[in-house]
Amino acid sequence: MERTVSSREVFAGRLLRLRVDEVELDNGRVTSREIVEHPGAVAILAFTDDGQLVLVKQYRKAAERLTIEIPAGTLGAGEAPRDCALRELKEETGYAASTLQPICSFYTAVGFCNEMLHLFVAQGLTAGDQAYEDDENIELITAPVAEAVGMIRDGTIVDSKTVAGVFWAELFQLGNSKAAQLGQGRTG
């Protein structure tokens, strides 16, 4: 365990905050930890009726490249992950889902960030109009899971939430019972 000795905020932005914590280690040594505070997010594995995975293509400034990702977005203040997933799916893809199942929740970069990402599977999709935000430019694409796995292998898909989600989808489609059981008993 690390005991927090002091904490100070060094940046507060629209999306995230950065703080520096002075912590005391078990051996008595004091050191610093830089922590990015994030409100949390959702990601959605959305499947069309013919089993295609819905993906979005957009430019990501941090990576300085176009990325292919599963639909995702940041939780609003007080917003439940399930509500956020339904909202983000509609905004980014135009799709509404008749079923939404939580799969798991995980830290995206636990070494320096407290962002918790909630992964869902959406099925029973009904097409509609995209309603992404003014600062977004999102192209909608679909692909079989096997093709998405290939895009991971060739470096086309490099986003961590998408890599994790696609590998889960591959196991699920192959009939892996542990993949099917992962979301059972979870709430979002």
Short mmCIF file of N, CA and C in Angstrom, two decimals:
data_model
loop_
_atom_site.label_atom_id
_atom_site.label_comp_id
_atom_site.label_asym_id
_atom_site.label_seq_id
_atom_site.Cartn_x
_atom_site.Cartn_y
_atom_site.Cartn_z
N MET A 1 0.84 -1.20 0.00
CA MET A 1 0.00 0.00 0.00
C MET A 1 0.87 1.25 0.00
N GLU A 2 0.33 2.28 -0.53
CA GLU A 2 0.98 3.58 -0.51
C GLU A 2 0.07 4.56 0.20
N ARG A 3 0.63 5.24 1.18
CA ARG A 3 -0.15 6.24 1.93
C ARG A 3 0.07 7.60 1.29
N THR A 4 -1.03 8.28 0.96
CA THR A 4 -0.93 9.61 0.37
C THR A 4 -0.55 10.61 1.45
N VAL A 5 0.56 11.30 1.23
CA VAL A 5 1.05 12.32 2.16
C VAL A 5 0.45 13.67 1.79
N SER A 6 0.42 13.96 0.49
CA SER A 6 -0.16 15.20 0.00
C SER A 6 -0.59 15.00 -1.45
N SER A 7 -1.47 15.88 -1.89
CA SER A 7 -1.97 15.80 -3.26
C SER A 7 -2.22 17.22 -3.75
N ARG A 8 -1.80 17.50 -4.98
CA ARG A 8 -2.07 18.83 -5.54
C ARG A 8 -2.46 18.70 -7.00
N GLU A 9 -3.47 19.47 -7.38
CA GLU A 9 -3.91 19.49 -8.76
C GLU A 9 -3.00 20.42 -9.55
N VAL A 10 -2.49 19.94 -10.69
CA VAL A 10 -1.60 20.77 -11.50
C VAL A 10 -2.24 21.17 -12.82
N PHE A 11 -3.36 20.52 -13.19
CA PHE A 11 -4.07 20.89 -14.40
C PHE A 11 -5.51 20.45 -14.27
N ALA A 12 -6.43 21.32 -14.72
CA ALA A 12 -7.85 20.97 -14.79
C ALA A 12 -8.36 21.40 -16.16
N GLY A 13 -8.74 20.42 -16.98
CA GLY A 13 -9.24 20.71 -18.31
C GLY A 13 -10.71 20.37 -18.44
N ARG A 14 -11.19 20.43 -19.66
CA ARG A 14 -12.59 20.13 -19.96
C ARG A 14 -12.90 18.66 -19.71
N LEU A 15 -11.96 17.76 -20.04
CA LEU A 15 -12.17 16.33 -19.93
C LEU A 15 -11.48 15.70 -18.74
N LEU A 16 -10.27 16.13 -18.43
CA LEU A 16 -9.50 15.44 -17.40
C LEU A 16 -8.75 16.41 -16.51
N ARG A 17 -8.24 15.83 -15.43
CA ARG A 17 -7.43 16.59 -14.47
C ARG A 17 -6.13 15.83 -14.25
N LEU A 18 -5.10 16.55 -13.86
CA LEU A 18 -3.82 15.93 -13.53
C LEU A 18 -3.44 16.37 -12.12
N ARG A 19 -3.11 15.39 -11.30
CA ARG A 19 -2.68 15.70 -9.94
C ARG A 19 -1.35 15.00 -9.69
N VAL A 20 -0.61 15.56 -8.74
CA VAL A 20 0.64 14.94 -8.30
C VAL A 20 0.46 14.61 -6.82
N ASP A 21 0.59 13.33 -6.52
CA ASP A 21 0.49 12.85 -5.13
C ASP A 21 1.88 12.52 -4.61
N GLU A 22 2.16 12.98 -3.40
CA GLU A 22 3.35 12.52 -2.68
C GLU A 22 2.88 11.35 -1.83
N VAL A 23 3.54 10.21 -1.98
CA VAL A 23 3.12 9.01 -1.27
C VAL A 23 4.28 8.43 -0.47
N GLU A 24 3.91 7.80 0.64
CA GLU A 24 4.90 7.09 1.45
C GLU A 24 4.75 5.60 1.18
N LEU A 25 5.87 4.98 0.80
CA LEU A 25 5.89 3.56 0.50
C LEU A 25 6.00 2.75 1.79
N ASP A 26 5.78 1.44 1.70
CA ASP A 26 5.88 0.56 2.87
C ASP A 26 7.25 0.64 3.55
N ASN A 27 8.30 0.92 2.78
CA ASN A 27 9.65 1.00 3.35
C ASN A 27 9.96 2.37 3.94
N GLY A 28 8.98 3.28 3.94
CA GLY A 28 9.16 4.60 4.51
C GLY A 28 9.62 5.66 3.51
N ARG A 29 10.05 5.26 2.35
CA ARG A 29 10.49 6.20 1.33
C ARG A 29 9.30 7.00 0.81
N VAL A 30 9.52 8.29 0.52
CA VAL A 30 8.48 9.15 -0.04
C VAL A 30 8.83 9.41 -1.51
N THR A 31 7.81 9.29 -2.37
CA THR A 31 8.00 9.51 -3.79
C THR A 31 6.76 10.16 -4.39
N SER A 32 6.83 10.52 -5.65
CA SER A 32 5.71 11.20 -6.32
C SER A 32 5.01 10.26 -7.29
N ARG A 33 3.70 10.48 -7.44
CA ARG A 33 2.89 9.77 -8.43
C ARG A 33 2.09 10.82 -9.21
N GLU A 34 2.19 10.78 -10.53
CA GLU A 34 1.40 11.66 -11.39
C GLU A 34 0.16 10.88 -11.82
N ILE A 35 -1.02 11.42 -11.52
CA ILE A 35 -2.28 10.71 -11.75
C ILE A 35 -3.18 11.54 -12.65
N VAL A 36 -3.62 10.92 -13.75
CA VAL A 36 -4.62 11.53 -14.62
C VAL A 36 -5.98 11.09 -14.11
N GLU A 37 -6.83 12.06 -13.77
CA GLU A 37 -8.20 11.76 -13.32
C GLU A 37 -9.14 11.89 -14.51
N HIS A 38 -9.91 10.86 -14.73
CA HIS A 38 -10.83 10.79 -15.87
C HIS A 38 -12.20 10.34 -15.36
N PRO A 39 -13.30 10.87 -15.90
CA PRO A 39 -14.62 10.52 -15.37
C PRO A 39 -15.08 9.11 -15.69
N GLY A 40 -14.37 8.39 -16.54
CA GLY A 40 -14.77 7.05 -16.93
C GLY A 40 -15.39 7.07 -18.31
N ALA A 41 -15.53 5.89 -18.91
CA ALA A 41 -16.01 5.82 -20.28
C ALA A 41 -16.68 4.48 -20.54
N VAL A 42 -17.26 4.37 -21.70
CA VAL A 42 -17.88 3.13 -22.16
C VAL A 42 -17.35 2.81 -23.55
N ALA A 43 -17.44 1.54 -23.91
CA ALA A 43 -17.14 1.09 -25.27
C ALA A 43 -18.16 0.02 -25.61
N ILE A 44 -18.53 -0.04 -26.89
CA ILE A 44 -19.62 -0.92 -27.29
C ILE A 44 -19.20 -1.80 -28.45
N LEU A 45 -19.34 -3.11 -28.26
CA LEU A 45 -19.22 -4.08 -29.35
C LEU A 45 -20.62 -4.21 -29.93
N ALA A 46 -20.87 -3.54 -31.03
CA ALA A 46 -22.21 -3.52 -31.65
C ALA A 46 -22.19 -4.46 -32.85
N PHE A 47 -23.15 -5.37 -32.88
CA PHE A 47 -23.23 -6.36 -33.95
C PHE A 47 -24.49 -6.15 -34.78
N THR A 48 -24.32 -6.10 -36.09
CA THR A 48 -25.47 -6.05 -36.99
C THR A 48 -26.13 -7.43 -36.99
N ASP A 49 -27.32 -7.53 -37.57
CA ASP A 49 -28.05 -8.81 -37.59
C ASP A 49 -27.29 -9.90 -38.33
N ASP A 50 -26.41 -9.52 -39.28
CA ASP A 50 -25.63 -10.53 -40.00
C ASP A 50 -24.25 -10.77 -39.38
N GLY A 51 -24.07 -10.31 -38.12
CA GLY A 51 -22.84 -10.60 -37.38
C GLY A 51 -21.67 -9.69 -37.65
N GLN A 52 -21.89 -8.61 -38.39
CA GLN A 52 -20.81 -7.66 -38.64
C GLN A 52 -20.58 -6.80 -37.39
N LEU A 53 -19.35 -6.47 -37.14
CA LEU A 53 -18.98 -5.60 -36.03
C LEU A 53 -19.01 -4.15 -36.53
N VAL A 54 -19.68 -3.29 -35.80
CA VAL A 54 -19.76 -1.87 -36.15
C VAL A 54 -18.53 -1.17 -35.60
N LEU A 55 -17.83 -0.48 -36.48
CA LEU A 55 -16.60 0.24 -36.11
C LEU A 55 -16.71 1.69 -36.57
N VAL A 56 -15.91 2.53 -35.96
CA VAL A 56 -15.84 3.93 -36.36
C VAL A 56 -14.41 4.28 -36.73
N LYS A 57 -14.28 5.11 -37.74
CA LYS A 57 -12.96 5.57 -38.20
C LYS A 57 -12.91 7.06 -37.97
N GLN A 58 -11.88 7.50 -37.24
CA GLN A 58 -11.76 8.93 -36.95
C GLN A 58 -10.31 9.29 -36.69
N TYR A 59 -10.00 10.57 -36.86
CA TYR A 59 -8.65 11.05 -36.60
C TYR A 59 -8.49 11.26 -35.10
N ARG A 60 -7.38 10.77 -34.56
CA ARG A 60 -7.06 10.95 -33.14
C ARG A 60 -5.77 11.75 -33.04
N LYS A 61 -5.87 12.95 -32.52
CA LYS A 61 -4.73 13.86 -32.43
C LYS A 61 -3.60 13.27 -31.58
N ALA A 62 -3.93 12.62 -30.47
CA ALA A 62 -2.87 12.07 -29.60
C ALA A 62 -2.01 11.05 -30.35
N ALA A 63 -2.60 10.29 -31.25
CA ALA A 63 -1.86 9.30 -32.04
C ALA A 63 -1.38 9.87 -33.37
N GLU A 64 -1.89 11.06 -33.74
CA GLU A 64 -1.57 11.71 -35.01
C GLU A 64 -1.86 10.78 -36.19
N ARG A 65 -3.06 10.13 -36.14
CA ARG A 65 -3.43 9.23 -37.22
C ARG A 65 -4.92 8.93 -37.19
N LEU A 66 -5.41 8.41 -38.29
CA LEU A 66 -6.76 7.86 -38.33
C LEU A 66 -6.75 6.54 -37.58
N THR A 67 -7.78 6.32 -36.79
CA THR A 67 -7.89 5.06 -36.06
C THR A 67 -9.22 4.41 -36.38
N ILE A 68 -9.24 3.10 -36.25
CA ILE A 68 -10.48 2.34 -36.35
C ILE A 68 -10.74 1.79 -34.97
N GLU A 69 -11.94 2.08 -34.45
CA GLU A 69 -12.27 1.74 -33.07
C GLU A 69 -13.69 1.22 -32.97
N ILE A 70 -13.99 0.57 -31.84
CA ILE A 70 -15.38 0.30 -31.52
C ILE A 70 -15.97 1.61 -30.98
N PRO A 71 -17.26 1.83 -31.14
CA PRO A 71 -17.87 3.07 -30.62
C PRO A 71 -17.62 3.19 -29.11
N ALA A 72 -17.37 4.42 -28.66
CA ALA A 72 -17.04 4.65 -27.27
C ALA A 72 -17.26 6.11 -26.92
N GLY A 73 -17.26 6.39 -25.62
CA GLY A 73 -17.39 7.77 -25.20
C GLY A 73 -17.29 7.93 -23.69
N THR A 74 -17.18 9.17 -23.29
CA THR A 74 -16.97 9.52 -21.89
C THR A 74 -18.30 9.64 -21.15
N LEU A 75 -18.30 9.16 -19.91
CA LEU A 75 -19.47 9.29 -19.05
C LEU A 75 -19.73 10.76 -18.73
N GLY A 76 -20.98 11.16 -18.80
CA GLY A 76 -21.37 12.48 -18.34
C GLY A 76 -21.50 12.49 -16.83
N ALA A 77 -21.54 13.65 -16.22
CA ALA A 77 -21.66 13.77 -14.76
C ALA A 77 -22.93 13.05 -14.30
N GLY A 78 -22.78 12.08 -13.43
CA GLY A 78 -23.91 11.34 -12.88
C GLY A 78 -24.54 10.34 -13.83
N GLU A 79 -23.97 10.16 -15.00
CA GLU A 79 -24.54 9.26 -16.00
C GLU A 79 -24.16 7.81 -15.72
N ALA A 80 -25.12 6.92 -15.78
CA ALA A 80 -24.87 5.49 -15.61
C ALA A 80 -24.19 4.95 -16.86
N PRO A 81 -23.27 3.99 -16.71
CA PRO A 81 -22.59 3.44 -17.88
C PRO A 81 -23.55 2.92 -18.96
N ARG A 82 -24.61 2.24 -18.58
CA ARG A 82 -25.57 1.71 -19.56
C ARG A 82 -26.19 2.84 -20.37
N ASP A 83 -26.61 3.91 -19.70
CA ASP A 83 -27.21 5.06 -20.40
C ASP A 83 -26.20 5.70 -21.33
N CYS A 84 -24.97 5.81 -20.88
CA CYS A 84 -23.91 6.38 -21.70
C CYS A 84 -23.66 5.52 -22.94
N ALA A 85 -23.65 4.20 -22.77
CA ALA A 85 -23.42 3.30 -23.90
C ALA A 85 -24.51 3.45 -24.96
N LEU A 86 -25.75 3.51 -24.53
CA LEU A 86 -26.85 3.70 -25.47
C LEU A 86 -26.74 5.04 -26.19
N ARG A 87 -26.39 6.08 -25.44
CA ARG A 87 -26.25 7.43 -26.01
C ARG A 87 -25.10 7.48 -27.01
N GLU A 88 -23.93 6.96 -26.62
CA GLU A 88 -22.77 7.01 -27.50
C GLU A 88 -22.96 6.17 -28.76
N LEU A 89 -23.61 5.01 -28.62
CA LEU A 89 -23.88 4.19 -29.80
C LEU A 89 -24.72 4.97 -30.80
N LYS A 90 -25.74 5.64 -30.33
CA LYS A 90 -26.62 6.42 -31.19
C LYS A 90 -25.87 7.61 -31.81
N GLU A 91 -25.13 8.34 -30.97
CA GLU A 91 -24.42 9.52 -31.46
C GLU A 91 -23.38 9.16 -32.53
N GLU A 92 -22.55 8.16 -32.23
CA GLU A 92 -21.43 7.85 -33.12
C GLU A 92 -21.82 7.04 -34.34
N THR A 93 -22.83 6.18 -34.21
CA THR A 93 -23.16 5.26 -35.31
C THR A 93 -24.55 5.46 -35.89
N GLY A 94 -25.44 6.09 -35.15
CA GLY A 94 -26.83 6.20 -35.57
C GLY A 94 -27.68 5.02 -35.15
N TYR A 95 -27.05 3.97 -34.66
CA TYR A 95 -27.79 2.76 -34.28
C TYR A 95 -28.40 2.87 -32.89
N ALA A 96 -29.60 2.30 -32.75
CA ALA A 96 -30.22 2.06 -31.45
C ALA A 96 -30.19 0.55 -31.26
N ALA A 97 -30.01 0.09 -30.02
CA ALA A 97 -29.91 -1.34 -29.74
C ALA A 97 -31.11 -1.81 -28.92
N SER A 98 -31.64 -2.98 -29.28
CA SER A 98 -32.73 -3.54 -28.48
C SER A 98 -32.19 -4.30 -27.27
N THR A 99 -30.96 -4.78 -27.36
CA THR A 99 -30.33 -5.42 -26.20
C THR A 99 -28.94 -4.85 -25.99
N LEU A 100 -28.61 -4.66 -24.74
CA LEU A 100 -27.30 -4.15 -24.35
C LEU A 100 -26.85 -4.94 -23.13
N GLN A 101 -25.76 -5.69 -23.28
CA GLN A 101 -25.27 -6.55 -22.20
C GLN A 101 -23.90 -6.07 -21.72
N PRO A 102 -23.74 -5.85 -20.42
CA PRO A 102 -22.41 -5.50 -19.91
C PRO A 102 -21.49 -6.72 -19.95
N ILE A 103 -20.25 -6.50 -20.35
CA ILE A 103 -19.27 -7.58 -20.42
C ILE A 103 -18.30 -7.50 -19.25
N CYS A 104 -17.61 -6.38 -19.11
CA CYS A 104 -16.66 -6.20 -18.01
C CYS A 104 -16.30 -4.72 -17.92
N SER A 105 -15.62 -4.39 -16.84
CA SER A 105 -15.10 -3.03 -16.64
C SER A 105 -13.62 -3.17 -16.32
N PHE A 106 -12.82 -2.24 -16.84
CA PHE A 106 -11.38 -2.32 -16.61
C PHE A 106 -10.74 -0.94 -16.66
N TYR A 107 -9.61 -0.82 -15.96
CA TYR A 107 -8.82 0.41 -16.04
C TYR A 107 -8.08 0.43 -17.37
N THR A 108 -8.06 1.57 -18.04
CA THR A 108 -7.41 1.66 -19.34
C THR A 108 -5.90 1.81 -19.25
N ALA A 109 -5.41 2.43 -18.21
CA ALA A 109 -3.96 2.65 -18.04
C ALA A 109 -3.68 2.82 -16.55
N VAL A 110 -3.80 1.73 -15.81
CA VAL A 110 -3.80 1.77 -14.35
C VAL A 110 -2.51 2.33 -13.74
N GLY A 111 -1.44 2.39 -14.48
CA GLY A 111 -0.19 2.92 -13.95
C GLY A 111 -0.20 4.42 -13.70
N PHE A 112 -1.09 5.15 -14.38
CA PHE A 112 -1.10 6.60 -14.22
C PHE A 112 -2.47 7.24 -14.36
N CYS A 113 -3.51 6.45 -14.61
CA CYS A 113 -4.82 7.02 -14.90
C CYS A 113 -5.92 6.23 -14.19
N ASN A 114 -6.94 6.92 -13.68
CA ASN A 114 -8.03 6.23 -12.98
C ASN A 114 -9.25 6.00 -13.88
N GLU A 115 -9.10 6.14 -15.20
CA GLU A 115 -10.23 5.91 -16.11
C GLU A 115 -10.68 4.45 -16.04
N MET A 116 -11.96 4.26 -15.72
CA MET A 116 -12.59 2.94 -15.74
C MET A 116 -13.45 2.87 -16.99
N LEU A 117 -13.20 1.86 -17.83
CA LEU A 117 -13.96 1.69 -19.06
C LEU A 117 -14.91 0.52 -18.90
N HIS A 118 -16.15 0.72 -19.29
CA HIS A 118 -17.21 -0.29 -19.18
C HIS A 118 -17.51 -0.79 -20.59
N LEU A 119 -17.30 -2.09 -20.82
CA LEU A 119 -17.48 -2.70 -22.13
C LEU A 119 -18.84 -3.38 -22.22
N PHE A 120 -19.57 -3.10 -23.30
CA PHE A 120 -20.91 -3.65 -23.53
C PHE A 120 -20.97 -4.33 -24.89
N VAL A 121 -21.95 -5.22 -25.03
CA VAL A 121 -22.31 -5.80 -26.33
C VAL A 121 -23.72 -5.31 -26.66
N ALA A 122 -23.88 -4.77 -27.87
CA ALA A 122 -25.18 -4.29 -28.34
C ALA A 122 -25.62 -5.14 -29.53
N GLN A 123 -26.88 -5.57 -29.48
CA GLN A 123 -27.45 -6.35 -30.58
C GLN A 123 -28.87 -5.87 -30.84
N GLY A 124 -29.47 -6.39 -31.90
CA GLY A 124 -30.80 -5.94 -32.28
C GLY A 124 -30.77 -4.49 -32.70
N LEU A 125 -29.84 -4.17 -33.59
CA LEU A 125 -29.62 -2.78 -33.99
C LEU A 125 -30.67 -2.29 -34.98
N THR A 126 -31.08 -1.05 -34.78
CA THR A 126 -31.95 -0.34 -35.72
C THR A 126 -31.18 0.88 -36.20
N ALA A 127 -31.04 1.00 -37.52
CA ALA A 127 -30.26 2.10 -38.10
C ALA A 127 -30.99 3.42 -37.95
N GLY A 128 -30.21 4.47 -37.81
CA GLY A 128 -30.72 5.83 -37.74
C GLY A 128 -29.62 6.79 -38.16
N ASP A 129 -29.80 8.06 -37.86
CA ASP A 129 -28.82 9.07 -38.22
C ASP A 129 -27.79 9.27 -37.12
N GLN A 130 -26.53 9.43 -37.52
CA GLN A 130 -25.49 9.77 -36.57
C GLN A 130 -25.76 11.16 -36.01
N ALA A 131 -25.31 11.39 -34.79
CA ALA A 131 -25.47 12.69 -34.16
C ALA A 131 -24.22 13.03 -33.35
N TYR A 132 -23.05 12.81 -33.96
CA TYR A 132 -21.80 13.06 -33.24
C TYR A 132 -21.60 14.54 -33.00
N GLU A 133 -20.70 14.83 -32.08
CA GLU A 133 -20.50 16.20 -31.63
C GLU A 133 -19.78 17.04 -32.68
N ASP A 134 -19.85 18.37 -32.52
CA ASP A 134 -19.29 19.30 -33.50
C ASP A 134 -17.79 19.11 -33.72
N ASP A 135 -17.06 18.63 -32.71
CA ASP A 135 -15.62 18.47 -32.84
C ASP A 135 -15.22 17.05 -33.29
N GLU A 136 -16.20 16.27 -33.75
CA GLU A 136 -15.94 14.91 -34.22
C GLU A 136 -16.26 14.79 -35.71
N ASN A 137 -15.52 13.92 -36.38
CA ASN A 137 -15.78 13.58 -37.78
C ASN A 137 -15.62 12.07 -37.86
N ILE A 138 -16.73 11.35 -37.85
CA ILE A 138 -16.72 9.90 -37.70
C ILE A 138 -17.27 9.22 -38.95
N GLU A 139 -16.47 8.29 -39.48
CA GLU A 139 -16.91 7.46 -40.59
C GLU A 139 -17.31 6.10 -40.04
N LEU A 140 -18.46 5.63 -40.43
CA LEU A 140 -18.99 4.35 -39.96
C LEU A 140 -18.58 3.24 -40.91
N ILE A 141 -18.04 2.15 -40.36
CA ILE A 141 -17.69 0.98 -41.16
C ILE A 141 -18.14 -0.27 -40.42
N THR A 142 -18.34 -1.35 -41.15
CA THR A 142 -18.65 -2.63 -40.53
C THR A 142 -17.67 -3.66 -41.08
N ALA A 143 -17.42 -4.69 -40.28
CA ALA A 143 -16.49 -5.75 -40.69
C ALA A 143 -16.81 -7.01 -39.90
N PRO A 144 -16.57 -8.17 -40.51
CA PRO A 144 -16.67 -9.41 -39.73
C PRO A 144 -15.60 -9.39 -38.63
N VAL A 145 -15.86 -10.09 -37.55
CA VAL A 145 -14.90 -10.13 -36.44
C VAL A 145 -13.55 -10.63 -36.94
N ALA A 146 -13.53 -11.65 -37.78
CA ALA A 146 -12.26 -12.19 -38.29
C ALA A 146 -11.46 -11.12 -39.03
N GLU A 147 -12.14 -10.26 -39.76
CA GLU A 147 -11.45 -9.17 -40.46
C GLU A 147 -10.89 -8.16 -39.45
N ALA A 148 -11.65 -7.87 -38.41
CA ALA A 148 -11.16 -6.95 -37.37
C ALA A 148 -9.93 -7.54 -36.68
N VAL A 149 -9.93 -8.84 -36.44
CA VAL A 149 -8.73 -9.49 -35.86
C VAL A 149 -7.55 -9.31 -36.80
N GLY A 150 -7.79 -9.46 -38.10
CA GLY A 150 -6.73 -9.24 -39.07
C GLY A 150 -6.21 -7.81 -39.04
N MET A 151 -7.11 -6.85 -38.81
CA MET A 151 -6.69 -5.44 -38.72
C MET A 151 -5.84 -5.19 -37.47
N ILE A 152 -6.07 -5.96 -36.42
CA ILE A 152 -5.20 -5.87 -35.24
C ILE A 152 -3.82 -6.42 -35.60
N ARG A 153 -3.81 -7.56 -36.24
CA ARG A 153 -2.55 -8.22 -36.59
C ARG A 153 -1.70 -7.37 -37.54
N ASP A 154 -2.35 -6.65 -38.47
CA ASP A 154 -1.55 -5.87 -39.43
C ASP A 154 -1.30 -4.43 -38.96
N GLY A 155 -1.76 -4.09 -37.74
CA GLY A 155 -1.48 -2.77 -37.19
C GLY A 155 -2.46 -1.69 -37.59
N THR A 156 -3.55 -2.06 -38.27
CA THR A 156 -4.57 -1.08 -38.63
C THR A 156 -5.36 -0.66 -37.40
N ILE A 157 -5.72 -1.63 -36.56
CA ILE A 157 -6.39 -1.34 -35.28
C ILE A 157 -5.33 -1.38 -34.19
N VAL A 158 -5.15 -0.22 -33.51
CA VAL A 158 -4.14 -0.12 -32.46
C VAL A 158 -4.71 0.41 -31.14
N ASP A 159 -5.99 0.72 -31.12
CA ASP A 159 -6.65 1.25 -29.93
C ASP A 159 -6.88 0.12 -28.92
N SER A 160 -6.47 0.31 -27.67
CA SER A 160 -6.48 -0.77 -26.68
C SER A 160 -7.88 -1.30 -26.36
N LYS A 161 -8.87 -0.42 -26.23
CA LYS A 161 -10.22 -0.91 -25.91
C LYS A 161 -10.78 -1.73 -27.06
N THR A 162 -10.43 -1.33 -28.27
CA THR A 162 -10.88 -2.06 -29.45
C THR A 162 -10.18 -3.40 -29.56
N VAL A 163 -8.89 -3.44 -29.30
CA VAL A 163 -8.15 -4.70 -29.31
C VAL A 163 -8.77 -5.67 -28.30
N ALA A 164 -8.99 -5.21 -27.07
CA ALA A 164 -9.58 -6.07 -26.04
C ALA A 164 -10.97 -6.53 -26.45
N GLY A 165 -11.78 -5.62 -26.95
CA GLY A 165 -13.14 -5.96 -27.34
C GLY A 165 -13.20 -6.93 -28.51
N VAL A 166 -12.37 -6.71 -29.50
CA VAL A 166 -12.36 -7.60 -30.67
C VAL A 166 -11.91 -9.00 -30.28
N PHE A 167 -10.90 -9.10 -29.44
CA PHE A 167 -10.46 -10.44 -29.01
C PHE A 167 -11.56 -11.14 -28.21
N TRP A 168 -12.30 -10.39 -27.37
CA TRP A 168 -13.44 -11.01 -26.67
C TRP A 168 -14.47 -11.48 -27.69
N ALA A 169 -14.77 -10.64 -28.68
CA ALA A 169 -15.77 -10.99 -29.70
C ALA A 169 -15.34 -12.24 -30.47
N GLU A 170 -14.06 -12.35 -30.76
CA GLU A 170 -13.57 -13.54 -31.46
C GLU A 170 -13.81 -14.80 -30.62
N LEU A 171 -13.46 -14.74 -29.34
CA LEU A 171 -13.69 -15.89 -28.46
C LEU A 171 -15.17 -16.22 -28.36
N PHE A 172 -15.99 -15.18 -28.24
CA PHE A 172 -17.44 -15.38 -28.13
C PHE A 172 -17.98 -16.05 -29.39
N GLN A 173 -17.58 -15.56 -30.56
CA GLN A 173 -18.07 -16.14 -31.81
C GLN A 173 -17.57 -17.56 -32.03
N LEU A 174 -16.43 -17.89 -31.46
CA LEU A 174 -15.90 -19.24 -31.57
C LEU A 174 -16.55 -20.20 -30.57
N GLY A 175 -17.47 -19.66 -29.76
CA GLY A 175 -18.20 -20.50 -28.82
C GLY A 175 -17.50 -20.72 -27.49
N ASN A 176 -16.52 -19.89 -27.17
CA ASN A 176 -15.82 -20.02 -25.89
C ASN A 176 -16.79 -19.73 -24.75
N SER A 177 -17.04 -20.71 -23.91
CA SER A 177 -18.03 -20.56 -22.84
C SER A 177 -17.61 -19.52 -21.81
N LYS A 178 -16.32 -19.35 -21.59
CA LYS A 178 -15.86 -18.35 -20.62
C LYS A 178 -16.14 -16.94 -21.13
N ALA A 179 -16.01 -16.73 -22.43
CA ALA A 179 -16.33 -15.42 -23.00
C ALA A 179 -17.82 -15.13 -22.83
N ALA A 180 -18.66 -16.14 -23.04
CA ALA A 180 -20.11 -15.97 -22.89
C ALA A 180 -20.48 -15.70 -21.44
N GLN A 181 -19.77 -16.30 -20.51
CA GLN A 181 -20.09 -16.16 -19.08
C GLN A 181 -19.57 -14.87 -18.47
N LEU A 182 -18.61 -14.22 -19.12
CA LEU A 182 -17.97 -13.06 -18.53
C LEU A 182 -18.95 -11.98 -18.10
N GLY A 183 -19.94 -11.72 -18.92
CA GLY A 183 -20.88 -10.66 -18.60
C GLY A 183 -22.03 -11.07 -17.70
N GLN A 184 -22.18 -12.34 -17.44
CA GLN A 184 -23.31 -12.79 -16.63
C GLN A 184 -23.19 -12.27 -15.20
N GLY A 185 -24.28 -11.74 -14.71
CA GLY A 185 -24.32 -11.25 -13.33
C GLY A 185 -23.82 -9.83 -13.17
N ARG A 186 -23.37 -9.21 -14.24
CA ARG A 186 -22.87 -7.82 -14.17
C ARG A 186 -24.01 -6.85 -14.41
N THR A 187 -23.86 -5.68 -13.84
CA THR A 187 -24.84 -4.63 -14.11
C THR A 187 -24.07 -3.41 -14.61
N GLY A 188 -24.70 -2.59 -15.41
CA GLY A 188 -24.01 -1.44 -15.97
C GLY A 188 -24.74 -0.22 -15.74
#
